[in-house]
Amino acid sequence: MAADLHVHSTVSDGCLSPCELVDLAKQKGLSAIALTDHDSTEGVAEAENRGRDMGLTVIPGVEISCEADDCEYHILGYGIDLADLPLLDRLARLRESRHRRLEQIVSRLAAHGINLDLQRVREIAGSGAVGRPHVAEALIERGYADSRAQAFQRHLNRGRPGYVPREKILPREAIDLIRAAGGVAVWAHPGWQLQSAALAELVGYGLWGIEVWHPDHSPQRVRSLLDLVVPQGLHLTGGSDFHCAGAGCGLGGCTATDAALAVLQEAVRRLSKPCL
Ligand code: AMP
Ligand code: ZN
Ligand code: FE
Ligand code: FE
């Protein structure tokens, strides 16, 4: 058994609803998933309820895109209190800024002769956190690209006409928010970016762990990450970063061990005990 601790749903830019993700995880024989939508915890309750019915552990999670000194850091929060107002408020503001960004993306594309209907992109995104994958779907629908990958390459990647950066928050703020909401903060898919200076800085802010097992990390990279982070007493997590079938490695294609899951569960249980 294994746990997939990095999963996106239709609440952000994934293709399956929280319930469908739980059902698929069960079919695949996973012991747990963490729902880690971009800038939103709004799918977690639905996944938890379904998890209870299906006998699958669901860890509440979120993924927040951060930036410091021109470097992007994705920070995962696990075990957060879903009613924590400062976190909910900040995430809601990030989602609002995604809507403003969508308007800018659509008008930048229009200035390059690529005409999308803003309302249609909003429809594709539904009520969740709108992102470039939703614009990519609209581009495909209108024949401006054949695939998501091509839509990004031609229109949406940095340096392309439709590129508009997201509002990003400092890693320190994300880690503070997650910890204040009773959760633990994990550096997602650090790849080759994990230099000791950046790591020391995030650890100084209260980083709890590193996402070691991720589809972007080769086996050699996993080994070197383990060599770097285990001696520092950091904890280990992993997940597939699953968005949609047919893209990436599939749900459960990259996982954390059940031992790593148990350490995470114990940490969030301890943190969420009321202060006496
Ligand atoms: P956003 O948060 O709106 O900037 O969109 C980022 C999301 O777009 C990532 O989480 C991925 O799901 C997706 N993405 C980023 N780059 C690509 C790419 N080259 N091809 C397909 N999907 C991508
Ligand atoms: Zn995504
Ligand atoms: Fe990410
Ligand atoms: Fe992700």
GROMACS .gro file of C-alpha atoms and ligand atoms in nm:
model
  302
    1MET     CA    1   0.000   0.000   0.000
    2ALA     CA    2   0.114   0.353  -0.066
    3ALA     CA    3  -0.011   0.708  -0.036
    4ASP     CA    4  -0.038   0.965  -0.314
    5LEU     CA    5   0.011   1.295  -0.134
    6HIS     CA    6  -0.011   1.536  -0.429
    7VAL     CA    7  -0.335   1.533  -0.626
    8HIS     CA    8  -0.539   1.803  -0.808
    9SER     CA    9  -0.915   1.799  -0.869
   10THR     CA   10  -1.167   2.005  -1.066
   11VAL     CA   11  -1.153   2.248  -0.773
   12SER     CA   12  -0.834   2.373  -0.941
   13ASP     CA   13  -0.698   2.247  -1.272
   14GLY     CA   14  -0.753   1.872  -1.245
   15CYS     CA   15  -1.003   1.673  -1.453
   16LEU     CA   16  -1.169   1.458  -1.182
   17SER     CA   17  -1.396   1.573  -0.901
   18PRO     CA   18  -1.281   1.507  -0.543
   19CYS     CA   19  -1.523   1.210  -0.524
   20GLU     CA   20  -1.398   1.063  -0.851
   21LEU     CA   21  -1.038   1.092  -0.726
   22VAL     CA   22  -1.122   0.899  -0.410
   23ASP     CA   23  -1.296   0.628  -0.615
   24LEU     CA   24  -0.999   0.599  -0.851
   25ALA     CA   25  -0.752   0.588  -0.560
   26LYS     CA   26  -0.952   0.307  -0.405
   27GLN     CA   27  -0.958   0.116  -0.736
   28LYS     CA   28  -0.581   0.152  -0.757
   29GLY     CA   29  -0.535   0.011  -0.408
   30LEU     CA   30  -0.388   0.324  -0.251
   31SER     CA   31  -0.406   0.365   0.126
   32ALA     CA   32  -0.447   0.743   0.119
   33ILE     CA   33  -0.451   1.054  -0.093
   34ALA     CA   34  -0.392   1.416  -0.005
   35LEU     CA   35  -0.600   1.660  -0.206
   36THR     CA   36  -0.366   1.949  -0.283
   37ASP     CA   37  -0.549   2.186  -0.515
   38HIS     CA   38  -0.388   2.512  -0.620
   39ASP     CA   39  -0.492   2.793  -0.386
   40SER     CA   40  -0.803   2.610  -0.263
   41THR     CA   41  -0.918   2.369   0.006
   42GLU     CA   42  -1.274   2.372  -0.124
   43GLY     CA   43  -1.271   2.010  -0.247
   44VAL     CA   44  -1.137   1.860   0.074
   45ALA     CA   45  -1.466   1.812   0.261
   46GLU     CA   46  -1.618   1.630  -0.038
   47ALA     CA   47  -1.311   1.404  -0.065
   48GLU     CA   48  -1.309   1.337   0.310
   49ASN     CA   49  -1.676   1.236   0.307
   50ARG     CA   50  -1.627   1.006   0.013
   51GLY     CA   51  -1.310   0.870   0.176
   52ARG     CA   52  -1.509   0.781   0.488
   53ASP     CA   53  -1.765   0.595   0.276
   54MET     CA   54  -1.502   0.415   0.071
   55GLY     CA   55  -1.250   0.341   0.346
   56LEU     CA   56  -0.973   0.562   0.208
   57THR     CA   57  -0.773   0.809   0.417
   58VAL     CA   58  -0.791   1.165   0.285
   59ILE     CA   59  -0.538   1.420   0.411
   60PRO     CA   60  -0.649   1.783   0.375
   61GLY     CA   61  -0.402   1.975   0.163
   62VAL     CA   62  -0.330   2.274  -0.055
   63GLU     CA   63  -0.055   2.383  -0.298
   64ILE     CA   64   0.054   2.747  -0.292
   65SER     CA   65   0.282   2.892  -0.562
   66CYS     CA   66   0.538   3.121  -0.404
   67GLU     CA   67   0.819   3.337  -0.532
   68ALA     CA   68   1.128   3.486  -0.374
   69ASP     CA   69   1.431   3.642  -0.549
   70ASP     CA   70   1.290   3.547  -0.890
   71CYS     CA   71   1.268   3.178  -0.798
   72GLU     CA   72   0.943   2.988  -0.780
   73TYR     CA   73   0.872   2.759  -0.487
   74HIS     CA   74   0.560   2.547  -0.461
   75ILE     CA   75   0.465   2.491  -0.100
   76LEU     CA   76   0.227   2.214   0.003
   77GLY     CA   77   0.028   2.243   0.323
   78TYR     CA   78  -0.099   1.925   0.491
   79GLY     CA   79  -0.336   1.874   0.782
   80ILE     CA   80  -0.460   2.232   0.776
   81ASP     CA   81  -0.773   2.334   0.962
   82LEU     CA   82  -1.035   2.387   0.691
   83ALA     CA   83  -1.203   2.659   0.896
   84ASP     CA   84  -0.890   2.868   0.955
   85LEU     CA   85  -1.000   3.216   0.851
   86PRO     CA   86  -0.663   3.380   0.774
   87LEU     CA   87  -0.571   3.090   0.543
   88LEU     CA   88  -0.916   3.079   0.380
   89ASP     CA   89  -0.912   3.454   0.327
   90ARG     CA   90  -0.563   3.453   0.170
   91LEU     CA   91  -0.653   3.163  -0.060
   92ALA     CA   92  -0.974   3.340  -0.164
   93ARG     CA   93  -0.771   3.649  -0.253
   94LEU     CA   94  -0.527   3.440  -0.455
   95ARG     CA   95  -0.820   3.288  -0.646
   96GLU     CA   96  -0.960   3.635  -0.714
   97SER     CA   97  -0.626   3.743  -0.852
   98ARG     CA   98  -0.635   3.438  -1.080
   99HIS     CA   99  -0.961   3.574  -1.224
  100ARG     CA  100  -0.804   3.915  -1.289
  101ARG     CA  101  -0.507   3.738  -1.447
  102LEU     CA  102  -0.743   3.541  -1.673
  103GLU     CA  103  -0.885   3.868  -1.810
  104GLN     CA  104  -0.529   3.986  -1.882
  105ILE     CA  105  -0.439   3.657  -2.052
  106VAL     CA  106  -0.749   3.674  -2.275
  107SER     CA  107  -0.682   4.035  -2.375
  108ARG     CA  108  -0.313   3.969  -2.441
  109LEU     CA  109  -0.408   3.677  -2.664
  110ALA     CA  110  -0.666   3.896  -2.842
  111ALA     CA  111  -0.394   4.153  -2.912
  112HIS     CA  112  -0.213   3.870  -3.095
  113GLY     CA  113  -0.520   3.776  -3.299
  114ILE     CA  114  -0.622   3.483  -3.080
  115ASN     CA  115  -0.980   3.536  -2.980
  116LEU     CA  116  -1.121   3.347  -2.685
  117ASP     CA  117  -1.450   3.402  -2.512
  118LEU     CA  118  -1.371   3.496  -2.152
  119GLN     CA  119  -1.703   3.354  -2.036
  120ARG     CA  120  -1.625   3.020  -2.200
  121VAL     CA  121  -1.293   2.993  -2.015
  122ARG     CA  122  -1.475   3.071  -1.690
  123GLU     CA  123  -1.724   2.796  -1.772
  124ILE     CA  124  -1.443   2.546  -1.832
  125ALA     CA  125  -1.286   2.640  -1.498
  126GLY     CA  126  -1.615   2.610  -1.311
  127SER     CA  127  -1.620   2.752  -0.962
  128GLY     CA  128  -1.260   2.657  -0.881
  129ALA     CA  129  -0.920   2.821  -0.905
  130VAL     CA  130  -0.884   2.924  -1.271
  131GLY     CA  131  -0.548   2.862  -1.434
  132ARG     CA  132  -0.364   2.832  -1.760
  133PRO     CA  133  -0.480   2.471  -1.816
  134HIS     CA  134  -0.836   2.605  -1.852
  135VAL     CA  135  -0.717   2.859  -2.109
  136ALA     CA  136  -0.537   2.573  -2.284
  137GLU     CA  137  -0.867   2.381  -2.308
  138ALA     CA  138  -1.037   2.684  -2.461
  139LEU     CA  139  -0.751   2.725  -2.710
  140ILE     CA  140  -0.788   2.361  -2.815
  141GLU     CA  141  -1.167   2.403  -2.848
  142ARG     CA  142  -1.119   2.697  -3.082
  143GLY     CA  143  -0.854   2.514  -3.286
  144TYR     CA  144  -0.561   2.729  -3.174
  145ALA     CA  145  -0.377   2.421  -3.044
  146ASP     CA  146  -0.399   2.043  -3.079
  147SER     CA  147  -0.304   1.955  -2.723
  148ARG     CA  148  -0.249   2.106  -2.381
  149ALA     CA  149   0.128   2.078  -2.425
  150GLN     CA  150   0.107   2.262  -2.759
  151ALA     CA  151  -0.121   2.530  -2.612
  152PHE     CA  152   0.139   2.597  -2.343
  153GLN     CA  153   0.432   2.590  -2.588
  154ARG     CA  154   0.268   2.822  -2.839
  155HIS     CA  155   0.063   3.054  -2.624
  156LEU     CA  156   0.094   3.022  -2.247
  157ASN     CA  157   0.450   2.949  -2.135
  158ARG     CA  158   0.673   3.230  -2.010
  159GLY     CA  159   0.782   3.430  -2.315
  160ARG     CA  160   0.470   3.345  -2.518
  161PRO     CA  161   0.197   3.601  -2.600
  162GLY     CA  162  -0.053   3.481  -2.340
  163TYR     CA  163   0.189   3.458  -2.050
  164VAL     CA  164   0.087   3.657  -1.744
  165PRO     CA  165   0.248   3.571  -1.411
  166ARG     CA  166   0.031   3.462  -1.119
  167GLU     CA  167   0.018   3.664  -0.804
  168LYS     CA  168   0.271   3.487  -0.589
  169ILE     CA  169   0.330   3.507  -0.221
  170LEU     CA  170   0.656   3.477  -0.033
  171PRO     CA  171   0.744   3.126   0.088
  172ARG     CA  172   0.767   3.267   0.438
  173GLU     CA  173   0.404   3.388   0.425
  174ALA     CA  174   0.277   3.055   0.288
  175ILE     CA  175   0.463   2.856   0.553
  176ASP     CA  176   0.338   3.089   0.829
  177LEU     CA  177  -0.022   3.058   0.710
  178ILE     CA  178  -0.004   2.679   0.689
  179ARG     CA  179   0.154   2.645   1.033
  180ALA     CA  180  -0.091   2.889   1.190
  181ALA     CA  181  -0.371   2.676   1.044
  182GLY     CA  182  -0.233   2.373   1.230
  183GLY     CA  183  -0.067   2.219   0.927
  184VAL     CA  184   0.280   2.124   0.814
  185ALA     CA  185   0.456   2.283   0.515
  186VAL     CA  186   0.639   2.080   0.253
  187TRP     CA  187   0.852   2.202  -0.038
  188ALA     CA  188   0.692   2.046  -0.348
  189HIS     CA  189   0.903   1.901  -0.631
  190PRO     CA  190   1.219   2.103  -0.554
  191GLY     CA  191   1.404   1.932  -0.842
  192TRP     CA  192   1.754   2.070  -0.892
  193GLN     CA  193   1.654   2.395  -0.729
  194LEU     CA  194   1.716   2.255  -0.385
  195GLN     CA  195   2.036   2.434  -0.292
  196SER     CA  196   2.136   2.433   0.067
  197ALA     CA  197   2.099   2.814   0.101
  198ALA     CA  198   1.735   2.810  -0.013
  199LEU     CA  199   1.666   2.501   0.195
  200ALA     CA  200   1.818   2.657   0.507
  201GLU     CA  201   1.603   2.965   0.456
  202LEU     CA  202   1.280   2.765   0.426
  203VAL     CA  203   1.377   2.547   0.722
  204GLY     CA  204   1.429   2.869   0.916
  205TYR     CA  205   1.067   2.963   0.840
  206GLY     CA  206   0.946   2.630   0.976
  207LEU     CA  207   0.947   2.400   0.672
  208TRP     CA  208   0.855   2.049   0.785
  209GLY     CA  209   0.940   1.832   0.488
  210ILE     CA  210   1.043   1.783   0.127
  211GLU     CA  211   0.847   1.618  -0.151
  212VAL     CA  212   1.112   1.368  -0.251
  213TRP     CA  213   0.904   1.127  -0.463
  214HIS     CA  214   0.763   1.320  -0.761
  215PRO     CA  215   0.743   1.236  -1.134
  216ASP     CA  216   0.988   1.518  -1.218
  217HIS     CA  217   1.255   1.360  -0.997
  218SER     CA  218   1.475   1.091  -1.153
  219PRO     CA  219   1.586   0.799  -0.931
  220GLN     CA  220   1.929   0.965  -0.900
  221ARG     CA  221   1.765   1.290  -0.794
  222VAL     CA  222   1.557   1.110  -0.534
  223ARG     CA  223   1.875   0.956  -0.392
  224SER     CA  224   2.056   1.289  -0.377
  225LEU     CA  225   1.754   1.456  -0.217
  226LEU     CA  226   1.741   1.183   0.046
  227ASP     CA  227   2.114   1.231   0.115
  228LEU     CA  228   2.058   1.604   0.159
  229VAL     CA  229   1.739   1.618   0.360
  230VAL     CA  230   1.743   1.310   0.585
  231PRO     CA  231   2.048   1.423   0.789
  232GLN     CA  232   1.872   1.755   0.850
  233GLY     CA  233   1.581   1.578   1.015
  234LEU     CA  234   1.337   1.692   0.747
  235HIS     CA  235   1.043   1.468   0.671
  236LEU     CA  236   0.971   1.302   0.339
  237THR     CA  237   0.657   1.305   0.127
  238GLY     CA  238   0.569   1.211  -0.228
  239GLY     CA  239   0.295   1.213  -0.483
  240SER     CA  240   0.205   1.200  -0.849
  241ASP     CA  241   0.091   1.563  -0.897
  242PHE     CA  242  -0.195   1.397  -1.082
  243HIS     CA  243  -0.415   1.630  -1.285
  244CYS     CA  244  -0.579   1.430  -1.567
  245ALA     CA  245  -0.563   1.080  -1.711
  246GLY     CA  246  -0.327   1.058  -2.006
  247ALA     CA  247  -0.097   1.333  -1.878
  248GLY     CA  248   0.189   1.274  -1.638
  249CYS     CA  249   0.233   0.949  -1.449
  250GLY     CA  250  -0.125   0.874  -1.342
  251LEU     CA  251  -0.282   0.867  -0.999
  252GLY     CA  252  -0.062   0.664  -0.764
  253GLY     CA  253   0.221   0.661  -1.023
  254CYS     CA  254   0.442   0.828  -0.768
  255THR     CA  255   0.380   0.782  -0.397
  256ALA     CA  256   0.505   0.818  -0.044
  257THR     CA  257   0.562   0.504   0.161
  258ASP     CA  258   0.309   0.414   0.427
  259ALA     CA  259   0.584   0.485   0.683
  260ALA     CA  260   0.614   0.843   0.551
  261LEU     CA  261   0.234   0.873   0.561
  262ALA     CA  262   0.228   0.759   0.925
  263VAL     CA  263   0.486   1.025   1.022
  264LEU     CA  264   0.279   1.292   0.845
  265GLN     CA  265  -0.045   1.180   1.010
  266GLU     CA  266   0.118   1.178   1.352
  267ALA     CA  267   0.259   1.528   1.298
  268VAL     CA  268  -0.073   1.679   1.195
  269ARG     CA  269  -0.257   1.496   1.476
  270ARG     CA  270  -0.013   1.638   1.730
  271LEU     CA  271  -0.036   1.990   1.588
  272SER     CA  272  -0.412   1.998   1.571
  273LYS     CA  273  -0.455   1.915   1.943
  274PRO     CA  274  -0.605   2.217   2.115
  275CYS     CA  275  -0.359   2.418   2.324
  276LEU     CA  276  -0.413   2.367   2.695
  277AMP     P1  277  -0.111   2.831  -1.345
  277AMP     O1  278  -0.122   2.793  -1.198
  277AMP     O2  279  -0.236   2.891  -1.396
  277AMP     O3  280   0.011   2.910  -1.379
  277AMP     O4  281  -0.095   2.691  -1.423
  277AMP     C1  282   0.005   2.601  -1.381
  277AMP     C2  283  -0.043   2.461  -1.411
  277AMP     O5  284  -0.042   2.443  -1.552
  277AMP     C3  285   0.047   2.353  -1.355
  277AMP     O6  286   0.005   2.314  -1.227
  277AMP     C4  287   0.023   2.240  -1.453
  277AMP     O7  288  -0.097   2.175  -1.418
  277AMP     C5  289  -0.002   2.311  -1.584
  277AMP     N1  290   0.114   2.322  -1.674
  277AMP     C6  291   0.223   2.401  -1.659
  277AMP     N2  292   0.304   2.391  -1.765
  277AMP     C7  293   0.247   2.303  -1.850
  277AMP     C8  294   0.283   2.248  -1.978
  277AMP     N3  295   0.395   2.286  -2.039
  277AMP     N4  296   0.198   2.160  -2.036
  277AMP     C9  297   0.084   2.124  -1.975
  277AMP     N5  298   0.043   2.171  -1.854
  277AMP    C10  299   0.124   2.258  -1.792
  278ZN      ZN  300  -0.193   2.233  -1.173
  279FE      FE  301   0.353   2.242  -0.828
  280FE      FE  302   0.074   2.031  -0.816
   0.00000   0.00000   0.00000
